[in-house]
Amino acid sequence: MKILAIETSCDDTGVTILETRGKNSFRILADELASQAKMHSAYGGVYPSLAKREHIKNLPILLEKVLRKAKIKKTDMIAVTYGPGLEPCLWTGITFAQALAKKWNVPIIPVNHMEGHIFSVFGKNKGSFKIPKIKFPVLSLLVSGGHTELVISKNWLKHKIIGETLDDAAGEAFDKVARMLGLPYPGGPEISRLAESLRIKKYESKIKFPRPMLKSKDLNFSFSGLKTSVLYFMQKNPKVNKAQIALEFENAVVETLVYKTKKAVLEHKIKTLIIGGGVSANKHLQRELKKSLGQKTKVLLPTRELARDNAIMIGMVGYLNYLKNQKKKPASPAGRYKIRANGSLRLGEMIK
Ligand code: KG4
Ligand code: ZN
């Protein structure tokens, strides 16, 4: 079966064609991603109406490219992200997918973007890959520009959020602090680069920012107070070097993420931890999590290409949902059922 997958939840337009082999094997026939990061850099964050306009412009161009590369005229199914994300952006992907599905007379499967980030650890952006057999429950730490969540999966399609941020997402905090430091968007890689420049010199932080929510009994996070502490510190100490601030800020975020993740691993007797979302590319977070969890917990990470938003992960989840629906009732051809964008869609929620 050939699948067209479309991702437009934020500032990346992703269009992919996957070929499935059996129940859990995939081959990438074509994959295109148009990033708008440079364009949004001027605003210090994603500017929704501009992002929407870019998606509308990119989608037909990328579709033509993937079809040509895959040497096909249509696919057997379409998977599209319907939330969470920026609603104007989600709608561009949905309306585009619906029009195509109608034209091709094929089913269309709505996909939760966060479920995509969970599966991203099994994907590659070239060649073939497989979703392996794994012992459940699996814990996922999903850390991106819009989300910070700890999710337990009882099986591949059954999830429950057990902890989340009460205010800013981890990636959002990286982006906002980067902006305060005068660094370009997206700020995560920039802060990380500065912090690493001191880490390799074994420089120990002399500043101390708070570790938010470390003492709370639950598995929730909060990053907005930390961001404010950085701001006050900068106002009081205008001469302190940017790298030192970046280092201590990264220390504070990572320490909190690692502490709560380890708490969840122990409480739920987790053997496999998945880290997904843009912030999973953070080297300090990867190292500290592995160090803290030791040998007993297997840590699965996405490749650099799949840590960021992409359509490959959307195609994988779309196919698994398609198979699950097939068991209940055959997938209905497009146009017969409506898909609505849901900007605040949560894992564990049913499609309305
Ligand atoms: O998953 P993603 O590409 O898009 C969303 O769905 O939000 O995540 C983007 C976020 C941005 O906030 C970016 O600053 C952050 O991931 N990020 C990082 C790193 N690379 C990307 N944060 C910290 N360290 C990094 N190396
Ligand atoms: Zn994402």
Short mmCIF file of C-alpha atoms and ligand atoms in Angstrom, two decimals:
data_model
loop_
_atom_site.label_atom_id
_atom_site.label_comp_id
_atom_site.label_asym_id
_atom_site.label_seq_id
_atom_site.Cartn_x
_atom_site.Cartn_y
_atom_site.Cartn_z
CA MET A 1 0.00 0.00 0.00
CA LYS A 2 1.24 3.51 -0.80
CA ILE A 3 0.54 6.38 1.57
CA LEU A 4 0.75 10.12 1.08
CA ALA A 5 1.40 11.90 4.38
CA ILE A 6 0.99 15.63 4.97
CA GLU A 7 2.24 17.70 7.93
CA THR A 8 1.47 21.42 8.31
CA SER A 9 0.91 21.92 12.06
CA CYS A 10 3.53 24.62 12.60
CA ASP A 11 6.22 26.15 10.40
CA ASP A 12 7.37 23.12 8.40
CA THR A 13 5.52 21.81 5.35
CA GLY A 14 6.17 18.06 5.13
CA VAL A 15 4.98 15.81 2.29
CA THR A 16 6.03 12.16 2.11
CA ILE A 17 5.16 9.02 0.19
CA LEU A 18 5.64 5.77 2.11
CA GLU A 19 5.18 2.24 0.88
CA THR A 20 4.11 -0.26 3.49
CA ARG A 21 5.33 -3.83 3.61
CA GLY A 22 3.26 -5.99 5.92
CA LYS A 23 1.98 -4.59 9.17
CA ASN A 24 4.93 -2.60 10.43
CA SER A 25 7.53 -2.13 7.70
CA PHE A 26 7.89 0.98 5.63
CA ARG A 27 9.93 2.22 2.69
CA ILE A 28 10.31 5.87 1.83
CA LEU A 29 9.57 6.50 -1.80
CA ALA A 30 9.90 10.28 -1.55
CA ASP A 31 10.18 12.85 1.21
CA GLU A 32 10.10 16.65 1.01
CA LEU A 33 10.26 19.21 3.80
CA ALA A 34 10.06 22.97 3.36
CA SER A 35 11.19 24.80 6.48
CA GLN A 36 10.09 28.36 7.14
CA ALA A 37 12.39 28.86 10.14
CA LYS A 38 14.49 31.51 8.39
CA MET A 39 11.41 33.51 7.47
CA HIS A 40 10.00 33.46 11.01
CA SER A 41 13.40 34.30 12.46
CA ALA A 42 12.66 38.03 11.97
CA TYR A 43 9.64 37.72 14.29
CA GLY A 44 11.46 35.66 16.94
CA GLY A 45 8.81 32.95 16.63
CA VAL A 46 6.24 31.49 14.26
CA TYR A 47 3.89 34.04 12.72
CA PRO A 48 0.68 32.05 12.00
CA SER A 49 -0.77 33.95 9.01
CA LEU A 50 2.61 33.97 7.29
CA ALA A 51 3.05 30.24 8.03
CA LYS A 52 -0.39 29.51 6.56
CA ARG A 53 0.43 31.40 3.38
CA GLU A 54 3.69 29.47 3.00
CA HIS A 55 1.96 26.09 3.49
CA ILE A 56 -0.58 26.99 0.79
CA LYS A 57 2.27 27.90 -1.55
CA ASN A 58 4.43 24.86 -0.69
CA LEU A 59 1.87 22.03 -0.69
CA PRO A 60 1.20 21.72 -4.46
CA ILE A 61 4.90 22.11 -5.26
CA LEU A 62 5.98 19.43 -2.78
CA LEU A 63 3.16 17.09 -3.88
CA GLU A 64 4.29 17.28 -7.48
CA LYS A 65 7.88 16.60 -6.41
CA VAL A 66 7.06 13.50 -4.35
CA LEU A 67 4.77 12.00 -6.99
CA ARG A 68 7.43 12.51 -9.63
CA LYS A 69 10.14 11.03 -7.43
CA ALA A 70 8.00 8.03 -6.47
CA LYS A 71 6.98 7.63 -10.15
CA ILE A 72 3.29 7.33 -9.31
CA LYS A 73 0.16 9.34 -10.06
CA LYS A 74 -1.72 8.71 -6.80
CA THR A 75 -1.51 6.82 -3.52
CA ASP A 76 -3.92 4.36 -1.88
CA MET A 77 -4.46 6.43 1.24
CA ILE A 78 -3.75 9.89 2.65
CA ALA A 79 -2.68 10.67 6.23
CA VAL A 80 -2.86 14.25 7.49
CA THR A 81 -2.09 15.99 10.80
CA TYR A 82 -5.29 17.44 12.34
CA GLY A 83 -3.85 18.67 15.66
CA PRO A 84 -2.39 19.89 17.90
CA GLY A 85 -0.82 22.96 16.33
CA LEU A 86 -1.70 26.30 14.79
CA GLU A 87 -5.26 25.95 13.47
CA PRO A 88 -4.86 28.11 10.34
CA CYS A 89 -1.85 25.95 9.42
CA LEU A 90 -3.58 22.65 10.22
CA TRP A 91 -6.52 23.65 8.02
CA THR A 92 -4.25 24.18 5.00
CA GLY A 93 -3.06 20.57 5.22
CA ILE A 94 -6.54 19.19 5.88
CA THR A 95 -8.31 20.99 3.02
CA PHE A 96 -5.49 20.09 0.64
CA ALA A 97 -5.63 16.42 1.71
CA GLN A 98 -9.42 16.31 1.48
CA ALA A 99 -9.49 17.72 -2.05
CA LEU A 100 -6.87 15.19 -3.15
CA ALA A 101 -8.61 12.27 -1.46
CA LYS A 102 -11.83 13.19 -3.23
CA LYS A 103 -10.06 13.42 -6.58
CA TRP A 104 -8.25 10.10 -6.10
CA ASN A 105 -11.24 8.46 -4.34
CA VAL A 106 -9.08 7.12 -1.50
CA PRO A 107 -9.49 7.14 2.30
CA ILE A 108 -8.07 9.91 4.44
CA ILE A 109 -6.82 9.32 7.98
CA PRO A 110 -6.46 12.15 10.53
CA VAL A 111 -3.29 11.92 12.65
CA ASN A 112 -2.38 13.39 16.04
CA HIS A 113 0.95 15.20 15.64
CA MET A 114 2.15 14.14 19.12
CA GLU A 115 1.52 10.47 18.33
CA GLY A 116 3.74 11.13 15.32
CA HIS A 117 6.56 12.33 17.58
CA ILE A 118 6.30 9.07 19.59
CA PHE A 119 6.74 6.98 16.43
CA SER A 120 9.48 9.22 15.04
CA VAL A 121 12.12 7.17 16.90
CA PHE A 122 11.53 4.21 14.56
CA GLY A 123 11.72 6.18 11.32
CA LYS A 124 14.47 7.16 8.94
CA ASN A 125 14.36 9.78 6.23
CA LYS A 126 15.76 7.42 3.59
CA GLY A 127 15.38 3.72 2.75
CA SER A 128 13.36 1.24 4.81
CA PHE A 129 12.56 0.88 8.49
CA LYS A 130 10.43 -1.19 10.81
CA ILE A 131 8.46 -0.66 14.03
CA PRO A 132 9.98 -3.32 16.33
CA LYS A 133 8.30 -5.47 18.98
CA ILE A 134 8.54 -3.69 22.33
CA LYS A 135 7.42 -4.48 25.87
CA PHE A 136 4.67 -2.16 27.08
CA PRO A 137 4.07 0.16 28.86
CA VAL A 138 6.32 2.60 27.04
CA LEU A 139 6.98 6.10 28.39
CA SER A 140 7.50 9.03 26.04
CA LEU A 141 8.97 12.39 26.92
CA LEU A 142 7.65 14.69 24.20
CA VAL A 143 9.45 18.01 24.16
CA SER A 144 8.85 20.52 21.41
CA GLY A 145 8.12 24.19 20.78
CA GLY A 146 4.48 23.73 21.72
CA HIS A 147 4.50 20.76 24.12
CA THR A 148 6.19 19.20 27.11
CA GLU A 149 4.48 15.95 28.05
CA LEU A 150 5.11 12.62 29.69
CA VAL A 151 2.95 10.01 27.98
CA ILE A 152 2.35 6.37 28.87
CA SER A 153 1.39 4.04 26.02
CA LYS A 154 -0.31 0.76 26.90
CA ASN A 155 -0.01 -0.31 23.31
CA TRP A 156 1.04 1.51 20.15
CA LEU A 157 -2.23 3.39 19.82
CA LYS A 158 -3.36 3.76 23.44
CA HIS A 159 -1.91 6.73 25.28
CA LYS A 160 -2.36 8.66 28.49
CA ILE A 161 -0.74 11.96 29.48
CA ILE A 162 0.67 11.57 33.02
CA GLY A 163 2.53 14.87 33.24
CA GLU A 164 2.73 18.10 31.27
CA THR A 165 3.78 21.72 31.42
CA LEU A 166 1.50 24.11 33.25
CA ASP A 167 2.67 27.07 31.18
CA ASP A 168 5.49 27.34 28.60
CA ALA A 169 6.79 24.32 26.69
CA ALA A 170 10.49 23.47 27.03
CA GLY A 171 11.23 24.47 23.41
CA GLU A 172 9.25 27.68 23.86
CA ALA A 173 11.39 28.54 26.91
CA PHE A 174 14.56 27.91 24.85
CA ASP A 175 13.16 30.17 22.09
CA LYS A 176 12.13 32.97 24.47
CA VAL A 177 15.43 32.99 26.39
CA ALA A 178 17.32 32.92 23.07
CA ARG A 179 15.38 35.99 22.01
CA MET A 180 16.30 37.74 25.27
CA LEU A 181 19.94 36.91 24.53
CA GLY A 182 19.61 38.30 21.00
CA LEU A 183 19.98 34.87 19.37
CA PRO A 184 18.00 33.89 16.24
CA TYR A 185 14.90 31.65 16.11
CA PRO A 186 14.71 28.70 16.67
CA GLY A 187 16.63 29.34 19.86
CA GLY A 188 17.16 25.80 21.13
CA PRO A 189 20.12 24.89 18.90
CA GLU A 190 21.69 28.34 19.48
CA ILE A 191 21.51 28.15 23.28
CA SER A 192 22.75 24.59 23.17
CA ARG A 193 25.71 25.56 20.98
CA LEU A 194 26.73 28.32 23.42
CA ALA A 195 26.30 26.05 26.44
CA GLU A 196 28.35 23.27 24.81
CA SER A 197 31.17 25.73 24.13
CA LEU A 198 31.61 26.04 27.91
CA ARG A 199 30.87 22.38 28.69
CA ILE A 200 33.77 21.17 26.55
CA LYS A 201 36.03 23.39 28.64
CA LYS A 202 34.58 21.76 31.77
CA TYR A 203 33.39 25.19 32.87
CA GLU A 204 31.06 24.94 35.90
CA SER A 205 28.16 27.35 36.07
CA LYS A 206 28.54 30.08 38.68
CA ILE A 207 24.99 31.35 38.23
CA LYS A 208 22.02 29.56 39.80
CA PHE A 209 18.59 29.67 38.18
CA PRO A 210 15.64 27.89 39.85
CA ARG A 211 14.69 24.28 39.00
CA PRO A 212 10.92 24.73 38.67
CA MET A 213 8.50 22.11 40.08
CA LEU A 214 11.28 19.86 41.31
CA LYS A 215 9.60 19.60 44.69
CA SER A 216 6.05 19.05 43.43
CA LYS A 217 4.77 15.51 43.91
CA ASP A 218 3.20 15.29 40.46
CA LEU A 219 4.86 14.82 37.08
CA ASN A 220 4.12 18.31 35.79
CA PHE A 221 6.53 20.97 34.57
CA SER A 222 6.61 24.76 34.53
CA PHE A 223 9.10 26.88 32.62
CA SER A 224 7.71 30.40 32.64
CA GLY A 225 9.16 31.31 36.09
CA LEU A 226 12.59 30.16 34.95
CA LYS A 227 12.35 32.43 31.92
CA THR A 228 11.47 35.37 34.21
CA SER A 229 14.45 34.57 36.47
CA VAL A 230 16.73 34.75 33.44
CA LEU A 231 15.24 38.12 32.52
CA TYR A 232 15.73 39.58 36.03
CA PHE A 233 19.25 38.21 36.17
CA MET A 234 20.10 39.84 32.83
CA GLN A 235 18.69 43.18 34.00
CA LYS A 236 20.76 43.05 37.18
CA ASN A 237 23.91 41.70 35.54
CA PRO A 238 24.07 43.19 32.05
CA LYS A 239 27.74 42.34 31.62
CA VAL A 240 27.51 38.58 32.16
CA ASN A 241 28.53 36.58 29.13
CA LYS A 242 25.69 35.03 27.03
CA ALA A 243 27.27 31.59 27.07
CA GLN A 244 27.21 31.48 30.88
CA ILE A 245 23.50 32.31 30.91
CA ALA A 246 22.83 29.73 28.18
CA LEU A 247 24.74 27.08 30.14
CA GLU A 248 22.87 27.61 33.40
CA PHE A 249 19.50 27.91 31.63
CA GLU A 250 20.10 24.62 29.79
CA ASN A 251 21.22 23.01 33.07
CA ALA A 252 17.99 24.11 34.77
CA VAL A 253 15.66 22.88 31.99
CA VAL A 254 17.47 19.57 31.56
CA GLU A 255 17.69 18.87 35.29
CA THR A 256 13.92 19.33 35.63
CA LEU A 257 13.10 17.21 32.58
CA VAL A 258 15.42 14.42 33.74
CA TYR A 259 14.14 14.48 37.34
CA LYS A 260 10.46 14.15 36.38
CA THR A 261 11.15 11.59 33.66
CA LYS A 262 13.11 9.40 36.08
CA LYS A 263 10.31 9.72 38.64
CA ALA A 264 7.80 8.53 35.99
CA VAL A 265 10.11 5.67 34.93
CA LEU A 266 10.36 4.41 38.52
CA GLU A 267 6.69 4.91 39.39
CA HIS A 268 5.48 3.08 36.28
CA LYS A 269 8.27 0.48 36.04
CA ILE A 270 9.22 1.57 32.55
CA LYS A 271 11.68 -0.46 30.47
CA THR A 272 11.59 1.70 27.33
CA LEU A 273 11.73 5.48 27.16
CA ILE A 274 11.08 7.37 23.93
CA ILE A 275 12.21 10.97 23.59
CA GLY A 276 10.54 12.90 20.77
CA GLY A 277 10.03 16.45 19.52
CA GLY A 278 12.48 19.19 18.54
CA VAL A 279 14.12 19.48 21.98
CA SER A 280 15.02 15.76 21.91
CA ALA A 281 17.93 16.85 19.67
CA ASN A 282 19.49 18.54 22.73
CA LYS A 283 22.77 16.72 23.44
CA HIS A 284 22.88 17.64 27.13
CA LEU A 285 19.34 16.27 27.64
CA GLN A 286 20.25 13.03 25.84
CA ARG A 287 23.41 12.51 27.89
CA GLU A 288 21.84 13.37 31.26
CA LEU A 289 18.79 11.15 30.68
CA LYS A 290 20.93 8.17 29.72
CA LYS A 291 23.22 8.77 32.69
CA SER A 292 20.35 9.09 35.13
CA LEU A 293 18.38 6.06 33.90
CA GLY A 294 21.36 3.71 33.57
CA GLN A 295 21.29 0.36 31.80
CA LYS A 296 17.88 -0.78 33.00
CA THR A 297 15.87 1.54 30.79
CA LYS A 298 16.34 1.56 27.06
CA VAL A 299 16.31 5.10 25.64
CA LEU A 300 15.08 5.52 22.05
CA LEU A 301 15.87 8.75 20.21
CA PRO A 302 14.88 9.97 16.76
CA THR A 303 17.52 10.79 14.16
CA ARG A 304 18.30 14.51 13.81
CA GLU A 305 16.03 14.69 10.75
CA LEU A 306 13.09 13.06 12.50
CA ALA A 307 13.40 14.96 15.81
CA ARG A 308 11.95 18.00 14.07
CA ASP A 309 8.50 18.11 12.49
CA ASN A 310 8.16 15.84 9.47
CA ALA A 311 5.54 13.94 7.46
CA ILE A 312 7.24 10.53 7.75
CA MET A 313 6.04 10.07 11.33
CA ILE A 314 2.54 11.15 10.27
CA GLY A 315 2.46 8.49 7.55
CA MET A 316 3.50 5.77 10.03
CA VAL A 317 0.77 6.66 12.52
CA GLY A 318 -1.78 7.10 9.74
CA TYR A 319 -1.12 3.58 8.50
CA LEU A 320 -1.40 1.99 11.96
CA ASN A 321 -4.70 3.80 12.51
CA TYR A 322 -5.88 2.72 9.09
CA LEU A 323 -5.18 -0.93 9.97
CA LYS A 324 -6.96 -0.53 13.31
CA ASN A 325 -10.02 1.04 11.66
CA GLN A 326 -10.05 -1.67 8.98
CA LYS A 327 -10.70 -4.24 11.70
CA LYS A 328 -13.79 -2.36 12.88
CA LYS A 329 -15.11 -1.07 9.58
CA PRO A 330 -13.46 -0.48 6.23
CA ALA A 331 -12.04 3.03 5.84
CA SER A 332 -14.57 5.24 4.17
CA PRO A 333 -13.55 6.98 0.99
CA ALA A 334 -12.76 10.65 1.32
CA GLY A 335 -15.49 13.21 1.46
CA ARG A 336 -17.79 10.96 3.43
CA TYR A 337 -16.44 11.96 6.74
CA LYS A 338 -15.30 15.31 7.91
CA ILE A 339 -11.98 16.13 9.50
CA ARG A 340 -11.72 19.24 11.62
CA ALA A 341 -8.50 20.90 12.74
CA ASN A 342 -8.08 20.82 16.51
CA GLY A 343 -5.31 23.15 17.68
CA SER A 344 -5.45 21.88 21.26
CA LEU A 345 -5.92 18.18 20.51
CA ARG A 346 -4.57 15.96 23.31
CA LEU A 347 -3.27 12.42 23.22
CA GLY A 348 -5.82 9.94 24.45
CA GLU A 349 -8.69 11.97 22.98
CA MET A 350 -11.00 10.45 20.43
CA ILE A 351 -11.71 12.16 17.11
CA LYS A 352 -14.98 14.09 17.35
O1 KG4 B 1 9.03 19.46 17.26
P1 KG4 B 1 9.47 20.77 16.72
O2 KG4 B 1 10.32 20.80 15.48
O3 KG4 B 1 8.24 21.69 16.41
C1 KG4 B 1 7.13 21.75 17.25
O4 KG4 B 1 6.21 20.91 17.06
O5 KG4 B 1 7.15 22.63 18.13
O6 KG4 B 1 10.25 21.54 17.91
C2 KG4 B 1 10.81 22.82 17.73
C3 KG4 B 1 11.44 23.27 19.04
C4 KG4 B 1 11.90 24.72 19.04
O7 KG4 B 1 11.40 25.36 20.19
C5 KG4 B 1 13.42 24.62 19.07
O8 KG4 B 1 14.05 25.71 19.72
C6 KG4 B 1 13.61 23.34 19.84
O9 KG4 B 1 12.59 22.48 19.37
N1 KG4 B 1 14.94 22.73 19.63
C7 KG4 B 1 15.88 22.58 20.60
C8 KG4 B 1 17.01 22.00 19.98
N2 KG4 B 1 16.74 21.81 18.66
C9 KG4 B 1 15.46 22.27 18.47
N3 KG4 B 1 15.83 22.88 21.89
C10 KG4 B 1 16.94 22.61 22.63
N4 KG4 B 1 18.07 22.07 22.13
C11 KG4 B 1 18.16 21.75 20.81
N5 KG4 B 1 19.29 21.21 20.32
ZN ZN B 2 6.28 18.83 16.60
#
